[in-house]
Every structure is written in structure tokens, then in C-alpha cells.
mmCIF file of C-alpha atoms and ligand atoms in Angstrom:
data_model
loop_
_atom_site.group_PDB
_atom_site.id
_atom_site.type_symbol
_atom_site.label_atom_id
_atom_site.label_comp_id
_atom_site.label_asym_id
_atom_site.label_seq_id
_atom_site.Cartn_x
_atom_site.Cartn_y
_atom_site.Cartn_z
ATOM 1 C CA MET Y 1 100.564 71.434 113.925
ATOM 2 C CA ALA Y 2 103.654 69.941 115.722
ATOM 3 C CA LYS Y 3 106.833 71.468 116.166
ATOM 4 C CA VAL Y 4 109.437 70.627 113.921
ATOM 5 C CA GLU Y 5 113.008 70.145 115.863
ATOM 6 C CA ALA Y 6 116.932 69.087 114.735
ATOM 7 C CA GLY Y 7 118.251 66.193 116.540
ATOM 8 C CA HIS Y 8 120.858 67.490 118.732
ATOM 9 C CA THR Y 9 118.140 69.726 120.170
ATOM 10 C CA PHE Y 10 115.982 66.977 120.278
ATOM 11 C CA LEU Y 11 119.015 64.953 122.526
ATOM 12 C CA ALA Y 12 120.138 68.417 124.354
ATOM 13 C CA LYS Y 13 116.411 68.384 125.959
ATOM 14 C CA LEU Y 14 116.254 64.950 126.718
ATOM 15 C CA GLY Y 15 119.632 66.063 128.941
ATOM 16 C CA LYS Y 16 122.486 64.663 126.499
ATOM 17 C CA LYS Y 17 125.463 67.300 126.962
ATOM 18 C CA ARG Y 18 127.689 66.398 124.300
ATOM 19 C CA LEU Y 19 125.850 66.662 120.345
ATOM 20 C CA ARG Y 20 128.770 65.556 118.621
ATOM 21 C CA PRO Y 21 129.457 62.498 116.332
ATOM 22 C CA GLY Y 22 132.914 60.796 117.845
ATOM 23 C CA GLY Y 23 132.029 61.963 121.097
ATOM 24 C CA ILE Y 24 134.791 62.524 124.134
ATOM 25 C CA THR Y 25 137.199 60.487 122.417
ATOM 26 C CA ALA Y 26 137.301 62.832 119.127
ATOM 27 C CA THR Y 27 137.300 65.856 122.017
ATOM 28 C CA ARG Y 28 140.185 64.538 123.489
ATOM 29 C CA TRP Y 29 142.159 63.830 120.565
ATOM 30 C CA LEU Y 30 141.621 67.131 119.214
ATOM 31 C CA ILE Y 31 142.827 69.567 122.738
ATOM 32 C CA GLY Y 32 145.477 67.276 122.748
ATOM 33 C CA GLN Y 33 146.840 68.620 118.980
ATOM 34 C CA ALA Y 34 146.534 71.954 120.166
ATOM 35 C CA GLY Y 35 149.073 71.859 123.467
ATOM 36 C CA LEU Y 36 146.263 74.805 125.294
ATOM 37 C CA SER Y 37 148.362 77.054 128.206
ATOM 38 C CA GLN Y 38 146.463 79.407 130.479
ATOM 39 C CA ASP Y 39 147.661 82.080 127.844
ATOM 40 C CA THR Y 40 145.877 80.391 124.101
ATOM 41 C CA GLN Y 41 143.597 82.514 123.163
ATOM 42 C CA VAL Y 42 140.279 80.121 122.519
ATOM 43 C CA LEU Y 43 137.223 80.784 120.256
ATOM 44 C CA GLU Y 44 134.645 77.994 120.127
ATOM 45 C CA VAL Y 45 132.278 78.118 116.812
ATOM 46 C CA ALA Y 46 128.644 76.198 117.768
ATOM 47 C CA CYS Y 47 129.566 76.252 121.061
ATOM 48 C CA ASN Y 48 125.778 75.158 122.018
ATOM 49 C CA MET Y 49 125.541 74.796 125.352
ATOM 50 C CA CYS Y 50 129.602 75.122 126.426
ATOM 51 C CA THR Y 51 129.826 71.846 127.316
ATOM 52 C CA THR Y 52 133.454 72.323 125.730
ATOM 53 C CA SER Y 53 134.258 75.950 126.197
ATOM 54 C CA ILE Y 54 133.548 74.974 129.780
ATOM 55 C CA GLU Y 55 135.840 71.115 130.376
ATOM 56 C CA LEU Y 56 138.554 73.375 129.023
ATOM 57 C CA ALA Y 57 138.461 76.679 130.712
ATOM 58 C CA LYS Y 58 138.416 74.250 134.200
ATOM 59 C CA GLN Y 59 141.659 72.021 132.819
ATOM 60 C CA TYR Y 60 143.442 75.018 131.244
ATOM 61 C CA HIS Y 61 142.305 78.443 132.465
ATOM 62 C CA CYS Y 62 142.346 79.749 128.936
ATOM 63 C CA ARG Y 63 140.377 82.570 127.763
ATOM 64 C CA ILE Y 64 137.363 81.292 125.550
ATOM 65 C CA THR Y 65 134.963 83.165 123.492
ATOM 66 C CA ALA Y 66 132.474 80.958 122.500
ATOM 67 C CA VAL Y 67 130.354 81.510 119.949
ATOM 68 C CA ASP Y 68 126.379 80.224 118.522
ATOM 69 C CA MET Y 69 123.611 81.055 116.369
ATOM 70 C CA ASP Y 70 120.944 79.502 119.012
ATOM 71 C CA ALA Y 71 119.882 81.998 121.553
ATOM 72 C CA LYS Y 72 118.189 79.721 123.928
ATOM 73 C CA ALA Y 73 121.530 77.056 123.779
ATOM 74 C CA LEU Y 74 123.764 80.067 124.903
ATOM 75 C CA GLU Y 75 121.126 80.737 127.849
ATOM 76 C CA LYS Y 76 121.687 77.725 128.835
ATOM 77 C CA GLY Y 77 125.426 78.194 128.626
ATOM 78 C CA LYS Y 78 125.199 80.981 130.182
ATOM 79 C CA LYS Y 79 124.033 79.087 133.636
ATOM 80 C CA ASN Y 80 126.636 76.434 132.787
ATOM 81 C CA ILE Y 81 129.240 78.564 133.172
ATOM 82 C CA ALA Y 82 128.050 80.563 136.368
ATOM 83 C CA LYS Y 83 126.982 76.469 137.802
ATOM 84 C CA HIS Y 84 130.789 76.080 137.281
ATOM 85 C CA GLN Y 85 131.999 79.958 138.368
ATOM 86 C CA LEU Y 86 133.992 80.543 134.819
ATOM 87 C CA GLN Y 87 132.107 83.907 134.338
ATOM 88 C CA GLU Y 88 135.563 84.990 134.394
ATOM 89 C CA TYR Y 89 137.378 83.323 131.442
ATOM 90 C CA ILE Y 90 134.517 82.249 129.264
ATOM 91 C CA HIS Y 91 132.425 84.987 127.264
ATOM 92 C CA VAL Y 92 129.360 83.718 124.877
ATOM 93 C CA VAL Y 93 128.623 86.151 122.334
ATOM 94 C CA GLN Y 94 125.412 84.760 119.887
ATOM 95 C CA ALA Y 95 127.265 85.105 116.227
ATOM 96 C CA ASN Y 96 126.918 83.275 112.613
ATOM 97 C CA ALA Y 97 130.161 81.252 111.998
ATOM 98 C CA MET Y 98 129.813 82.370 107.945
ATOM 99 C CA LYS Y 99 130.612 86.780 109.300
ATOM 100 C CA LEU Y 100 132.668 85.961 112.585
ATOM 101 C CA PRO Y 101 132.731 89.572 114.700
ATOM 102 C CA PHE Y 102 135.892 89.526 115.531
ATOM 103 C CA GLU Y 103 139.612 90.978 114.090
ATOM 104 C CA ASN Y 104 141.652 88.761 111.985
ATOM 105 C CA GLU Y 105 144.154 87.298 114.001
ATOM 106 C CA THR Y 106 142.309 87.278 116.834
ATOM 107 C CA PHE Y 107 143.023 83.447 118.765
ATOM 108 C CA ASP Y 108 145.131 81.189 118.684
ATOM 109 C CA VAL Y 109 142.830 77.956 118.407
ATOM 110 C CA VAL Y 110 139.516 78.044 116.788
ATOM 111 C CA VAL Y 111 137.402 74.880 118.208
ATOM 112 C CA ASN Y 112 133.931 73.875 115.782
ATOM 113 C CA GLU Y 113 132.724 70.906 117.008
ATOM 114 C CA ALA Y 114 128.846 68.619 114.782
ATOM 115 C CA MET Y 115 128.748 72.469 112.634
ATOM 116 C CA LEU Y 116 130.039 72.210 109.131
ATOM 117 C CA THR Y 117 128.403 69.087 108.422
ATOM 118 C CA MET Y 118 125.882 70.370 108.261
ATOM 119 C CA LEU Y 119 126.417 72.503 105.976
ATOM 120 C CA GLY Y 120 126.355 73.112 101.693
ATOM 121 C CA ASP Y 121 129.933 73.422 99.977
ATOM 122 C CA ALA Y 122 129.949 77.060 99.588
ATOM 123 C CA ALA Y 123 128.881 77.261 102.975
ATOM 124 C CA LYS Y 124 131.781 75.029 104.717
ATOM 125 C CA GLN Y 125 134.092 77.296 102.502
ATOM 126 C CA LYS Y 126 133.103 80.171 104.034
ATOM 127 C CA ALA Y 127 132.224 79.549 107.804
ATOM 128 C CA ILE Y 128 136.722 77.329 107.521
ATOM 129 C CA SER Y 129 137.130 80.847 105.709
ATOM 130 C CA GLU Y 130 136.649 82.748 108.524
ATOM 131 C CA TYR Y 131 138.639 80.694 110.990
ATOM 132 C CA TYR Y 132 140.931 81.400 108.826
ATOM 133 C CA ARG Y 133 140.606 85.071 108.952
ATOM 134 C CA VAL Y 134 140.621 84.922 112.837
ATOM 135 C CA LEU Y 135 143.440 82.915 113.705
ATOM 136 C CA LYS Y 136 146.238 84.112 113.651
ATOM 137 C CA PRO Y 137 149.208 82.721 111.878
ATOM 138 C CA GLY Y 138 150.069 79.658 112.985
ATOM 139 C CA GLY Y 139 147.148 78.816 114.785
ATOM 140 C CA VAL Y 140 145.334 75.770 115.477
ATOM 141 C CA LEU Y 141 141.779 74.767 114.061
ATOM 142 C CA LEU Y 142 139.846 71.531 115.450
ATOM 143 C CA THR Y 143 137.086 70.399 113.674
ATOM 144 C CA HIS Y 144 134.873 67.070 114.284
ATOM 145 C CA ASP Y 145 131.973 65.977 111.572
ATOM 146 C CA ILE Y 146 130.237 62.989 110.225
ATOM 147 C CA MET Y 147 132.785 61.256 107.782
ATOM 148 C CA LEU Y 148 131.104 58.851 104.446
ATOM 149 C CA THR Y 149 133.430 55.643 104.192
ATOM 150 C CA PRO Y 150 133.389 54.226 101.339
ATOM 151 C CA GLY Y 151 130.461 52.373 99.666
ATOM 152 C CA THR Y 152 128.041 54.084 102.402
ATOM 153 C CA PRO Y 153 124.780 53.487 100.033
ATOM 154 C CA GLU Y 154 123.865 56.715 98.397
ATOM 155 C CA ASP Y 155 120.731 57.005 99.919
ATOM 156 C CA LEU Y 156 121.791 56.638 103.943
ATOM 157 C CA VAL Y 157 122.953 60.632 103.231
ATOM 158 C CA ASP Y 158 118.751 60.695 102.274
ATOM 159 C CA THR Y 159 117.955 59.004 105.894
ATOM 160 C CA LEU Y 160 120.137 60.424 107.892
ATOM 161 C CA ARG Y 161 118.895 63.925 106.922
ATOM 162 C CA GLY Y 162 114.875 63.097 107.289
ATOM 163 C CA ILE Y 163 115.850 61.613 110.948
ATOM 164 C CA ILE Y 164 117.691 64.338 112.620
ATOM 165 C CA ARG Y 165 115.967 67.234 110.769
ATOM 166 C CA VAL Y 166 118.929 68.787 108.981
ATOM 167 C CA ASN Y 167 119.918 69.007 105.659
ATOM 168 C CA VAL Y 168 123.652 67.475 106.509
ATOM 169 C CA SER Y 169 126.442 67.085 104.153
ATOM 170 C CA PRO Y 170 128.996 64.410 105.568
ATOM 171 C CA LEU Y 171 132.152 64.432 103.533
ATOM 172 C CA SER Y 172 134.593 61.501 102.620
ATOM 173 C CA LEU Y 173 137.885 61.295 104.444
ATOM 174 C CA GLU Y 174 140.042 62.889 101.276
ATOM 175 C CA ASN Y 175 136.972 65.729 100.289
ATOM 176 C CA TRP Y 176 137.070 66.875 104.260
ATOM 177 C CA LYS Y 177 141.051 66.831 104.332
ATOM 178 C CA HIS Y 178 140.903 69.040 100.699
ATOM 179 C CA LEU Y 179 138.558 71.721 102.479
ATOM 180 C CA PHE Y 180 141.019 72.219 104.721
ATOM 181 C CA SER Y 181 144.086 72.632 102.837
ATOM 182 C CA SER Y 182 141.882 74.313 99.749
ATOM 183 C CA ILE Y 183 141.752 77.622 102.178
ATOM 184 C CA GLY Y 184 145.089 76.831 102.800
ATOM 185 C CA PHE Y 185 144.827 75.273 106.100
ATOM 186 C CA SER Y 186 148.472 72.362 106.543
ATOM 187 C CA LYS Y 187 149.021 70.419 108.098
ATOM 188 C CA VAL Y 188 145.994 68.374 107.999
ATOM 189 C CA THR Y 189 146.038 65.739 110.580
ATOM 190 C CA VAL Y 190 142.814 63.536 111.018
ATOM 191 C CA SER Y 191 141.485 61.059 113.454
ATOM 192 C CA HIS Y 192 138.250 59.098 113.124
ATOM 193 C CA GLY Y 193 136.414 56.022 114.075
ATOM 194 C CA ALA Y 194 132.809 54.558 114.552
ATOM 195 C CA MET Y 195 130.052 57.399 115.236
ATOM 196 C CA SER Y 196 129.347 57.115 119.086
ATOM 197 C CA LEU Y 197 126.505 59.519 119.930
ATOM 198 C CA MET Y 198 123.716 57.326 120.298
ATOM 199 C CA ASN Y 199 125.691 53.763 121.315
ATOM 200 C CA PRO Y 200 125.344 52.630 124.968
ATOM 201 C CA ALA Y 201 128.831 52.508 125.303
ATOM 202 C CA GLY Y 202 129.770 55.578 123.504
ATOM 203 C CA MET Y 203 126.753 57.449 124.922
ATOM 204 C CA ILE Y 204 127.967 56.082 129.234
ATOM 205 C CA ARG Y 205 131.714 57.279 127.825
ATOM 206 C CA ASP Y 206 129.913 61.176 127.428
ATOM 207 C CA GLU Y 207 127.512 61.062 129.479
ATOM 208 C CA GLY Y 208 127.905 58.609 132.931
ATOM 209 C CA LEU Y 209 125.819 55.467 133.632
ATOM 210 C CA TRP Y 210 123.340 57.950 135.643
ATOM 211 C CA GLY Y 211 123.435 60.553 133.009
ATOM 212 C CA THR Y 212 122.475 57.850 129.933
ATOM 213 C CA MET Y 213 120.339 56.574 132.045
ATOM 214 C CA GLY Y 214 118.289 59.607 132.115
ATOM 215 C CA ILE Y 215 118.645 59.553 128.601
ATOM 216 C CA VAL Y 216 117.086 56.980 127.914
ATOM 217 C CA LYS Y 217 114.754 57.444 130.681
ATOM 218 C CA ASN Y 218 113.400 60.541 128.920
ATOM 219 C CA GLY Y 219 113.299 59.260 125.316
ATOM 220 C CA LEU Y 220 110.479 57.072 126.336
ATOM 221 C CA LYS Y 221 108.713 58.775 127.560
ATOM 222 C CA LYS Y 222 105.645 59.529 124.919
ATOM 223 C CA ASP Y 223 106.274 62.161 123.218
ATOM 224 C CA ASN Y 224 109.862 61.571 122.385
ATOM 225 C CA ARG Y 225 109.459 57.715 122.157
ATOM 226 C CA GLY Y 226 108.792 57.869 118.311
ATOM 227 C CA MET Y 227 111.960 60.794 117.233
ATOM 228 C CA PHE Y 228 114.231 58.741 119.675
ATOM 229 C CA LYS Y 229 113.682 55.014 118.529
ATOM 230 C CA ARG Y 230 114.423 56.180 114.817
ATOM 231 C CA MET Y 231 117.661 58.080 116.190
ATOM 232 C CA TYR Y 232 118.596 55.761 118.391
ATOM 233 C CA GLN Y 233 117.657 53.014 115.764
ATOM 234 C CA PHE Y 234 119.579 54.651 112.432
ATOM 235 C CA PHE Y 235 122.560 55.593 114.325
ATOM 236 C CA ASN Y 236 123.445 52.322 115.591
ATOM 237 C CA ARG Y 237 122.709 50.260 112.309
ATOM 238 C CA SER Y 238 124.524 52.903 110.028
ATOM 239 C CA GLY Y 239 127.673 53.223 111.683
ATOM 240 C CA LYS Y 240 129.618 51.106 109.679
ATOM 241 C CA SER Y 241 129.023 53.881 107.089
ATOM 242 C CA LEU Y 242 128.952 57.042 109.081
ATOM 243 C CA ASN Y 243 132.131 57.008 110.931
ATOM 244 C CA TYR Y 244 133.333 60.311 113.006
ATOM 245 C CA ILE Y 245 136.196 63.174 112.084
ATOM 246 C CA ALA Y 246 138.462 64.931 113.690
ATOM 247 C CA VAL Y 247 140.600 67.447 112.101
ATOM 248 C CA SER Y 248 143.297 69.233 113.039
ATOM 249 C CA SER Y 249 145.039 72.031 110.904
ATOM 250 C CA ARG Y 250 147.312 74.648 111.423
ATOM 251 C CA LYS Y 251 147.430 78.003 109.679
HETATM 252 C C1 SAM E 301 125.209 68.932 116.468
HETATM 253 S S1 SAM E 301 125.169 71.250 117.709
HETATM 254 C C2 SAM E 301 126.998 71.156 118.172
HETATM 255 C C3 SAM E 301 126.869 71.492 119.502
HETATM 256 C C4 SAM E 301 127.695 71.205 120.209
HETATM 257 N N1 SAM E 301 129.550 71.851 119.261
HETATM 258 C C5 SAM E 301 129.100 70.086 120.274
HETATM 259 O O1 SAM E 301 129.353 69.200 120.084
HETATM 260 O O2 SAM E 301 128.177 69.270 121.892
HETATM 261 C C6 SAM E 301 125.265 71.448 116.130
HETATM 262 C C7 SAM E 301 125.845 73.425 116.612
HETATM 263 O O3 SAM E 301 126.143 74.220 115.944
HETATM 264 C C8 SAM E 301 124.744 75.662 115.526
HETATM 265 N N2 SAM E 301 125.185 76.317 114.595
HETATM 266 C C9 SAM E 301 125.092 76.217 113.168
HETATM 267 N N3 SAM E 301 124.997 76.509 112.108
HETATM 268 C C10 SAM E 301 125.882 77.519 113.286
HETATM 269 C C11 SAM E 301 126.467 78.793 112.011
HETATM 270 N N4 SAM E 301 126.286 79.308 111.168
HETATM 271 N N5 SAM E 301 126.990 79.157 113.358
HETATM 272 C C12 SAM E 301 127.479 79.687 115.023
HETATM 273 N N6 SAM E 301 126.308 78.654 115.023
HETATM 274 C C13 SAM E 301 125.473 77.808 114.222
HETATM 275 C C14 SAM E 301 123.686 75.110 116.793
HETATM 276 O O4 SAM E 301 123.276 76.594 116.863
HETATM 277 C C15 SAM E 301 123.680 74.122 117.448
HETATM 278 O O5 SAM E 301 124.253 74.795 118.093
#
């Protein structure tokens, strides 16, 4: 029987390093909200292959705990960290966002990109409550997700679920904002725009020209072509309805 592979695992297999809706544009906006320095204690949840953690460690020399549930992605992350000689800065832990193995008030900043969208309502609340718990007072939560724009066709989310093989539940702008404030976060600030995950300009921005060419070449191989074309067409056609949203909130 053919293996059922989630969209982000498929894209990572093709060579994509940024597996998030607004790509590097949204990530840079988020990082700009946090005022990072070498003294900042950062937790990245859903780090996958540690792309963002590596960028933060290189730029700010801050200490980062990088968490994901996916053991294979973390193995790749550890290799990437070693390749950049950043073992001193990034500590990798396999853990579930729903039950983080950290004391209350441990971190100054929590980064969580492209994960909350995958969860149902109760699980979203549970994960964000965990982020609230492990943040120090005044700490900053940075999240990056898919946002529904007004007038999104009802069946579009079902189509997305089928294409990326994940039971995603994106929210509207107001519902995302409400979610963070309902858990106790304040200063909820957002940036949003067209999804760039699979559009040509976004891919070149995120992965570089050679990186993009490699991903497309792998995507067009016989075994990958069907899924690659479905994802590419869906994300390029639904760009007006599905946006990215980056949210910064303070404890
Ligand atoms: C779409 S990928 C995003 C990866 C990375 N943050 C990025 O933006 O490139 C989603 C990641 O969330 C992780 N994930 C999903 N549910 C999780 C949970 N409950 N706890 C920890 N990680 C989770 C998956 O294993 C996967 O690596």
C-alpha cells in the first residue's frame, strides 16, 4: 500500500527547508517583534529540521531549545545544527506541544510556525496554554499560520485537507486574535498576506534559485509528480482565499 505522507513531509523530502505559509517574509516580521539578544532564552516548538532555530542562533547567538514530535525531522535537524557548528546554542528535544517538558516561566520567547493550524479548537487552546505557562512574565509568543479571508468558499478547507493529508483548521483574522487573547495574552499584533509556500516568487525568496530548481526537479520525478502538481496548483489557485498570518502576543 502506498505510504500516506503529509504535505510538509513531502515538501521536506523534495528539499524544501521552510515549510510554512508566509515563508521568510512572515518569519522575519515575527523575529522583528521579539527584540532578541544573546541573553534571550528561546523555545522553538515544531522546529522540524531546525531551519528557524539555526537562523536565530547564527544571527543572535541566543540559546534555543528546539522541539518537535517527529523523530526523523529532528535527526535531520541535529545534522543541520552540526553542519553549522551550532551545537553550543541549540538543544534539540523530542516533545509534544501539548505537554512541554519544561518548568513554568522558563523562556523569554516561544516561536511556533505552521503547527497550530493543524490542530482542532481544543488542541489549539491546549498548546497555546502550554506556551503561556512556559513563558516568563512579559515573554513573547510568535506564531505563523494559515488564515481564512472573508468569503472563503466553504469547501476549500476540505480540499486543502485532502491535498496536504493533514486535518487542518485555519481560522479567520478575528478568530486567531481572539484565541490568543482568550488565553491571557495581550498586545496581540498581526501581519498577514498572500501565502507564498508554493508560488514561484515565494519559493525563490525562501529557498533561493538553485534550491527552487532542485525542489521542482525532484517534484517532477515520476513518484512525486502527482502530489507535487496537486499541491502547486491548489496553493497557487487559492492564494486569494488562504493567507498567512503571523501573530506576536505578550504574556
Ligand atoms: C508544517 S511543519 C512546520 C515546520 C517548521 N516550523 C517550519 O515552519 O518550517 C509542522 C511541524 O509541526 C510538528 N508538529 C505537529 N504537531 C506537533 C505537536 N503536537 N508537538 C510538536 N510538534 C508538532 C510536525 O512534526 C512538523 O514538523
